[in-house]
Amino acid sequence: SGEVQTANIGFTDGDNALTISDGGSVSFAAGVTLAGTTPTLTIGDAGAEDTKVVFDGNAQDFYIGLDDSADDLIIGLGSTVGTTPAISIDENVQATFAGDLTATSSTTNKPVVTIKNTNADATAPQLAFNKDSASPADNDELGRIYMYGDDDAGNSTEGVLIRGIMTDVSNGSEDTTLEFFTQKAGSQTSTLALVSGTCGIGTTSPDTMLHINGAANSEQVIITGNGNSGRGLSIQTAASG
C-alpha cells in the first residue's frame, strides 16, 4: 500500500542496534566488527556497476570506490565515483596520483622513499619524469629536483636545484641540458651544466668538452696533493696512449 516498512534489531530498553528499511538500506547504531579466521566484507555482486564506500563528513565527503567501466579503484573527494579522484589504481596495479605527494616524519633519517626491483636480471628500477606537452618548444623544462633547508632565521631556502631542459625539440636532432644550481652568498648560482655531450663549470654554454669559466684574474683549476704525494696535470692525445 506504499507504507514504509522497517525492521529493527535492538535491546529490551528500546535502543535499536540495527535497522533495515524496506528500500534495503541497513543502519547500525554503533561500530561493526567482522570476526573470524578470514573476515570478509564484499561490496557488489559481480555486476557491471560502480560500488563505493562513502565517508560522510560535516563539510566534505570522501569515497573509496570501484569504477567498473574503467576497472579502476579510486579514492576521491565527494560521494560520486570518478568525481575529483585523488588516487586511482588500475587493473595492472599502477597507481596514479592526481595531486602532490608529501611524505613527512619527525624521526631521524626519515622519511625514506625506496624504489626496489627484485627481478633476477640486469635491469634496474626507474624514476621517470615525463614532460608530455601538446606543443613542445625549445628550452622546455623536463623536470626539477629541489632540496630545501632552513637558514638561521628560520626561512625555508632552496639550497640545491637540479633541472633538465630540452634545448632543441627537433625530431631526430634533439639536444638537452642537465643543470645544477647551488647557493653562493645567498644567491642561486648555476654551478655545473652538462650540455649536449659537453660539460660547463661556471658556464651554461661550454665551447669544448670541458669549459671552465671563473672570475677574472682568478685561478681556474687548482690541483693539490696530500702529504708527500705528487700533483700534476697530464694532457694526452689519442695517439700518445
PDB file of C-alpha atoms in Angstrom, residues 14-182:
ATOM      1  CA  GLY A  14      14.195   0.209  23.301  1.00  0.00           C
ATOM      2  CA  ASP A  15      17.544   1.137  21.730  1.00  0.00           C
ATOM      3  CA  ASN A  16      17.946  -0.188  18.193  1.00  0.00           C
ATOM      4  CA  ALA A  17      21.292  -1.710  17.226  1.00  0.00           C
ATOM      5  CA  LEU A  18      20.373  -2.360  13.595  1.00  0.00           C
ATOM      6  CA  THR A  19      17.623  -1.008  11.349  1.00  0.00           C
ATOM      7  CA  ILE A  20      16.677  -2.402   7.923  1.00  0.00           C
ATOM      8  CA  SER A  21      14.421  -0.241   5.753  1.00  0.00           C
ATOM      9  CA  ASP A  22      12.129  -1.542   3.022  1.00  0.00           C
ATOM     10  CA  GLY A  23      14.484   0.020   0.462  1.00  0.00           C
ATOM     11  CA  GLY A  24      17.200  -2.397   1.548  1.00  0.00           C
ATOM     12  CA  SER A  25      19.417   0.070   3.384  1.00  0.00           C
ATOM     13  CA  VAL A  26      20.896  -1.026   6.700  1.00  0.00           C
ATOM     14  CA  SER A  27      21.773   1.345   9.539  1.00  0.00           C
ATOM     15  CA  PHE A  28      23.959   0.447  12.515  1.00  0.00           C
ATOM     16  CA  ALA A  29      23.749   2.386  15.753  1.00  0.00           C
ATOM     17  CA  ALA A  30      27.405   1.712  16.596  1.00  0.00           C
ATOM     18  CA  GLY A  31      30.559   0.192  15.136  1.00  0.00           C
ATOM     19  CA  VAL A  32      30.644  -3.082  13.206  1.00  0.00           C
ATOM     20  CA  THR A  33      33.265  -5.774  13.807  1.00  0.00           C
ATOM     21  CA  LEU A  34      33.944  -8.658  11.414  1.00  0.00           C
ATOM     22  CA  ALA A  35      35.457 -11.572  13.343  1.00  0.00           C
ATOM     23  CA  GLY A  36      36.766 -14.977  12.374  1.00  0.00           C
ATOM     24  CA  THR A  37      39.794 -16.517  10.690  1.00  0.00           C
ATOM     25  CA  THR A  38      39.314 -14.678   7.367  1.00  0.00           C
ATOM     26  CA  PRO A  39      36.702 -11.948   7.920  1.00  0.00           C
ATOM     27  CA  THR A  40      35.455 -10.639   4.567  1.00  0.00           C
ATOM     28  CA  LEU A  41      33.192  -7.792   3.527  1.00  0.00           C
ATOM     29  CA  THR A  42      32.050  -7.975  -0.099  1.00  0.00           C
ATOM     30  CA  ILE A  43      30.513  -4.967  -1.835  1.00  0.00           C
ATOM     31  CA  GLY A  44      28.880  -5.739  -5.175  1.00  0.00           C
ATOM     32  CA  ASP A  45      27.515  -8.812  -6.960  1.00  0.00           C
ATOM     33  CA  ALA A  46      29.922  -9.070  -9.924  1.00  0.00           C
ATOM     34  CA  GLY A  47      27.534  -6.941 -11.979  1.00  0.00           C
ATOM     35  CA  ALA A  48      28.528  -4.085 -14.296  1.00  0.00           C
ATOM     36  CA  GLU A  49      28.005  -1.271 -11.838  1.00  0.00           C
ATOM     37  CA  ASP A  50      30.125   1.026  -9.681  1.00  0.00           C
ATOM     38  CA  THR A  51      30.478   0.262  -5.986  1.00  0.00           C
ATOM     39  CA  LYS A  52      31.719   2.553  -3.240  1.00  0.00           C
ATOM     40  CA  VAL A  53      32.151   3.321   0.425  1.00  0.00           C
ATOM     41  CA  VAL A  54      31.332   6.941   1.280  1.00  0.00           C
ATOM     42  CA  PHE A  55      32.703   8.773   4.310  1.00  0.00           C
ATOM     43  CA  ASP A  56      30.011  11.335   5.135  1.00  0.00           C
ATOM     44  CA  GLY A  57      31.769  14.363   6.616  1.00  0.00           C
ATOM     45  CA  ASN A  58      30.354  17.556   8.033  1.00  0.00           C
ATOM     46  CA  ALA A  59      31.929  19.844   5.429  1.00  0.00           C
ATOM     47  CA  GLN A  60      33.378  17.381   2.897  1.00  0.00           C
ATOM     48  CA  ASP A  61      32.702  13.799   1.814  1.00  0.00           C
ATOM     49  CA  PHE A  62      35.285  11.278   0.633  1.00  0.00           C
ATOM     50  CA  TYR A  63      34.859   7.905  -1.052  1.00  0.00           C
ATOM     51  CA  ILE A  64      36.656   4.698  -1.934  1.00  0.00           C
ATOM     52  CA  GLY A  65      35.020   3.194  -4.985  1.00  0.00           C
ATOM     53  CA  LEU A  66      35.280   0.857  -7.959  1.00  0.00           C
ATOM     54  CA  ASP A  67      34.842   2.483 -11.364  1.00  0.00           C
ATOM     55  CA  ASP A  68      33.584  -0.646 -13.090  1.00  0.00           C
ATOM     56  CA  SER A  69      33.744   0.761 -16.627  1.00  0.00           C
ATOM     57  CA  ALA A  70      37.456   1.616 -16.269  1.00  0.00           C
ATOM     58  CA  ASP A  71      38.326  -1.213 -13.831  1.00  0.00           C
ATOM     59  CA  ASP A  72      39.905   1.364 -11.531  1.00  0.00           C
ATOM     60  CA  LEU A  73      39.861   1.562  -7.754  1.00  0.00           C
ATOM     61  CA  ILE A  74      39.564   5.246  -6.862  1.00  0.00           C
ATOM     62  CA  ILE A  75      39.978   7.264  -3.680  1.00  0.00           C
ATOM     63  CA  GLY A  76      38.471  10.671  -4.183  1.00  0.00           C
ATOM     64  CA  LEU A  77      36.659  13.753  -2.974  1.00  0.00           C
ATOM     65  CA  GLY A  78      32.854  13.788  -2.868  1.00  0.00           C
ATOM     66  CA  SER A  79      30.390  10.905  -2.954  1.00  0.00           C
ATOM     67  CA  THR A  80      30.265  10.003  -6.667  1.00  0.00           C
ATOM     68  CA  VAL A  81      32.787   7.536  -8.085  1.00  0.00           C
ATOM     69  CA  GLY A  82      35.075   9.328 -10.548  1.00  0.00           C
ATOM     70  CA  THR A  83      34.474  12.785  -9.072  1.00  0.00           C
ATOM     71  CA  THR A  84      37.695  14.584  -8.069  1.00  0.00           C
ATOM     72  CA  PRO A  85      39.887  11.455  -7.877  1.00  0.00           C
ATOM     73  CA  ALA A  86      42.981  11.655  -5.655  1.00  0.00           C
ATOM     74  CA  ILE A  87      44.421   8.170  -6.213  1.00  0.00           C
ATOM     75  CA  SER A  88      43.492   5.730  -9.000  1.00  0.00           C
ATOM     76  CA  ILE A  89      44.723   2.127  -9.183  1.00  0.00           C
ATOM     77  CA  ASP A  90      44.155   0.277 -12.457  1.00  0.00           C
ATOM     78  CA  GLU A  91      43.956  -3.435 -13.285  1.00  0.00           C
ATOM     79  CA  ASN A  92      47.748  -3.517 -13.796  1.00  0.00           C
ATOM     80  CA  VAL A  93      48.227  -2.264 -10.212  1.00  0.00           C
ATOM     81  CA  GLN A  94      49.576   1.049 -11.481  1.00  0.00           C
ATOM     82  CA  ALA A  95      48.729   3.942  -9.163  1.00  0.00           C
ATOM     83  CA  THR A  96      48.119   7.480 -10.400  1.00  0.00           C
ATOM     84  CA  PHE A  97      48.134  10.457  -8.019  1.00  0.00           C
ATOM     85  CA  ALA A  98      46.106  13.482  -9.102  1.00  0.00           C
ATOM     86  CA  GLY A  99      47.856  15.949  -6.770  1.00  0.00           C
ATOM     87  CA  ASP A 100      51.049  16.429  -4.786  1.00  0.00           C
ATOM     88  CA  LEU A 101      52.525  13.590  -2.735  1.00  0.00           C
ATOM     89  CA  THR A 102      54.148  14.500   0.588  1.00  0.00           C
ATOM     90  CA  ALA A 103      55.969  12.158   2.982  1.00  0.00           C
ATOM     91  CA  THR A 104      56.531  13.691   6.446  1.00  0.00           C
ATOM     92  CA  SER A 105      58.288  12.366   9.539  1.00  0.00           C
ATOM     93  CA  SER A 106      59.772  13.778  12.749  1.00  0.00           C
ATOM     94  CA  THR A 107      62.052  10.732  13.170  1.00  0.00           C
ATOM     95  CA  THR A 108      65.792  10.992  12.435  1.00  0.00           C
ATOM     96  CA  ASN A 109      66.713   9.879   8.892  1.00  0.00           C
ATOM     97  CA  LYS A 110      63.040   9.617   7.952  1.00  0.00           C
ATOM     98  CA  PRO A 111      61.142   9.594   5.683  1.00  0.00           C
ATOM     99  CA  VAL A 112      62.912   7.390   3.152  1.00  0.00           C
ATOM    100  CA  VAL A 113      61.484   6.745  -0.301  1.00  0.00           C
ATOM    101  CA  THR A 114      62.723   3.415  -1.682  1.00  0.00           C
ATOM    102  CA  ILE A 115      62.328   2.201  -5.265  1.00  0.00           C
ATOM    103  CA  LYS A 116      63.147  -1.510  -5.285  1.00  0.00           C
ATOM    104  CA  ASN A 117      63.331  -4.118  -8.030  1.00  0.00           C
ATOM    105  CA  THR A 118      63.738  -7.813  -7.113  1.00  0.00           C
ATOM    106  CA  ASN A 119      63.733  -9.320 -10.602  1.00  0.00           C
ATOM    107  CA  ALA A 120      66.780 -11.514 -11.331  1.00  0.00           C
ATOM    108  CA  ASP A 121      68.026  -9.688 -14.410  1.00  0.00           C
ATOM    109  CA  ALA A 122      70.298  -6.790 -15.362  1.00  0.00           C
ATOM    110  CA  THR A 123      67.592  -4.116 -15.496  1.00  0.00           C
ATOM    111  CA  ALA A 124      67.144  -1.594 -12.686  1.00  0.00           C
ATOM    112  CA  PRO A 125      64.163   0.236 -11.155  1.00  0.00           C
ATOM    113  CA  GLN A 126      63.401   3.641 -12.622  1.00  0.00           C
ATOM    114  CA  LEU A 127      62.467   7.145 -11.580  1.00  0.00           C
ATOM    115  CA  ALA A 128      60.837   8.809 -14.587  1.00  0.00           C
ATOM    116  CA  PHE A 129      59.963  12.468 -15.181  1.00  0.00           C
ATOM    117  CA  ASN A 130      57.690  12.854 -18.200  1.00  0.00           C
ATOM    118  CA  LYS A 131      57.019  16.272 -19.726  1.00  0.00           C
ATOM    119  CA  ASP A 132      54.193  15.331 -22.118  1.00  0.00           C
ATOM    120  CA  SER A 133      53.422  18.595 -23.878  1.00  0.00           C
ATOM    121  CA  ALA A 134      50.861  19.118 -26.622  1.00  0.00           C
ATOM    122  CA  SER A 135      53.057  21.896 -28.045  1.00  0.00           C
ATOM    123  CA  PRO A 136      56.714  21.137 -27.268  1.00  0.00           C
ATOM    124  CA  ALA A 137      59.129  24.021 -27.738  1.00  0.00           C
ATOM    125  CA  ASP A 138      62.855  24.629 -27.418  1.00  0.00           C
ATOM    126  CA  ASN A 139      64.021  25.149 -23.818  1.00  0.00           C
ATOM    127  CA  ASP A 140      61.032  23.374 -22.281  1.00  0.00           C
ATOM    128  CA  GLU A 141      62.000  22.074 -18.847  1.00  0.00           C
ATOM    129  CA  LEU A 142      61.788  18.295 -18.463  1.00  0.00           C
ATOM    130  CA  GLY A 143      61.931  18.064 -14.674  1.00  0.00           C
ATOM    131  CA  ARG A 144      63.241  19.559 -11.447  1.00  0.00           C
ATOM    132  CA  ILE A 145      64.634  18.217  -8.179  1.00  0.00           C
ATOM    133  CA  TYR A 146      64.686  20.663  -5.257  1.00  0.00           C
ATOM    134  CA  MET A 147      66.489  20.440  -1.919  1.00  0.00           C
ATOM    135  CA  TYR A 148      65.328  22.854   0.782  1.00  0.00           C
ATOM    136  CA  GLY A 149      66.597  23.699   4.242  1.00  0.00           C
ATOM    137  CA  ASP A 150      66.104  26.424   6.845  1.00  0.00           C
ATOM    138  CA  ASP A 151      68.612  29.250   7.265  1.00  0.00           C
ATOM    139  CA  ASP A 152      69.485  30.565  10.740  1.00  0.00           C
ATOM    140  CA  ALA A 153      66.494  32.925  10.573  1.00  0.00           C
ATOM    141  CA  GLY A 154      64.118  30.031  10.061  1.00  0.00           C
ATOM    142  CA  ASN A 155      63.457  30.801   6.391  1.00  0.00           C
ATOM    143  CA  SER A 156      62.959  27.862   4.048  1.00  0.00           C
ATOM    144  CA  THR A 157      65.765  28.178   1.485  1.00  0.00           C
ATOM    145  CA  GLU A 158      66.157  26.445  -1.845  1.00  0.00           C
ATOM    146  CA  GLY A 159      69.662  25.111  -1.307  1.00  0.00           C
ATOM    147  CA  VAL A 160      70.099  22.942  -4.397  1.00  0.00           C
ATOM    148  CA  LEU A 161      68.259  22.709  -7.698  1.00  0.00           C
ATOM    149  CA  ILE A 162      68.772  20.140 -10.455  1.00  0.00           C
ATOM    150  CA  ARG A 163      66.827  20.653 -13.649  1.00  0.00           C
ATOM    151  CA  GLY A 164      66.638  19.078 -17.092  1.00  0.00           C
ATOM    152  CA  ILE A 165      65.954  21.143 -20.212  1.00  0.00           C
ATOM    153  CA  MET A 166      65.092  20.121 -23.761  1.00  0.00           C
ATOM    154  CA  THR A 167      67.050  22.861 -25.518  1.00  0.00           C
ATOM    155  CA  ASP A 168      66.164  21.623 -29.007  1.00  0.00           C
ATOM    156  CA  VAL A 169      62.978  19.653 -29.661  1.00  0.00           C
ATOM    157  CA  SER A 170      63.647  18.999 -33.362  1.00  0.00           C
ATOM    158  CA  ASN A 171      62.800  15.383 -34.137  1.00  0.00           C
ATOM    159  CA  GLY A 172      65.975  13.411 -34.747  1.00  0.00           C
ATOM    160  CA  SER A 173      68.342  16.160 -33.575  1.00  0.00           C
ATOM    161  CA  GLU A 174      67.164  16.772 -30.004  1.00  0.00           C
ATOM    162  CA  ASP A 175      69.520  18.479 -27.535  1.00  0.00           C
ATOM    163  CA  THR A 176      69.259  18.529 -23.759  1.00  0.00           C
ATOM    164  CA  THR A 177      70.924  20.128 -20.749  1.00  0.00           C
ATOM    165  CA  LEU A 178      71.210  18.922 -17.155  1.00  0.00           C
ATOM    166  CA  GLU A 179      71.956  21.908 -14.915  1.00  0.00           C
ATOM    167  CA  PHE A 180      72.976  22.007 -11.234  1.00  0.00           C
ATOM    168  CA  PHE A 181      72.393  25.111  -9.101  1.00  0.00           C
ATOM    169  CA  THR A 182      73.873  25.851  -5.666  1.00  0.00           C
TER     170      THR A 182
END
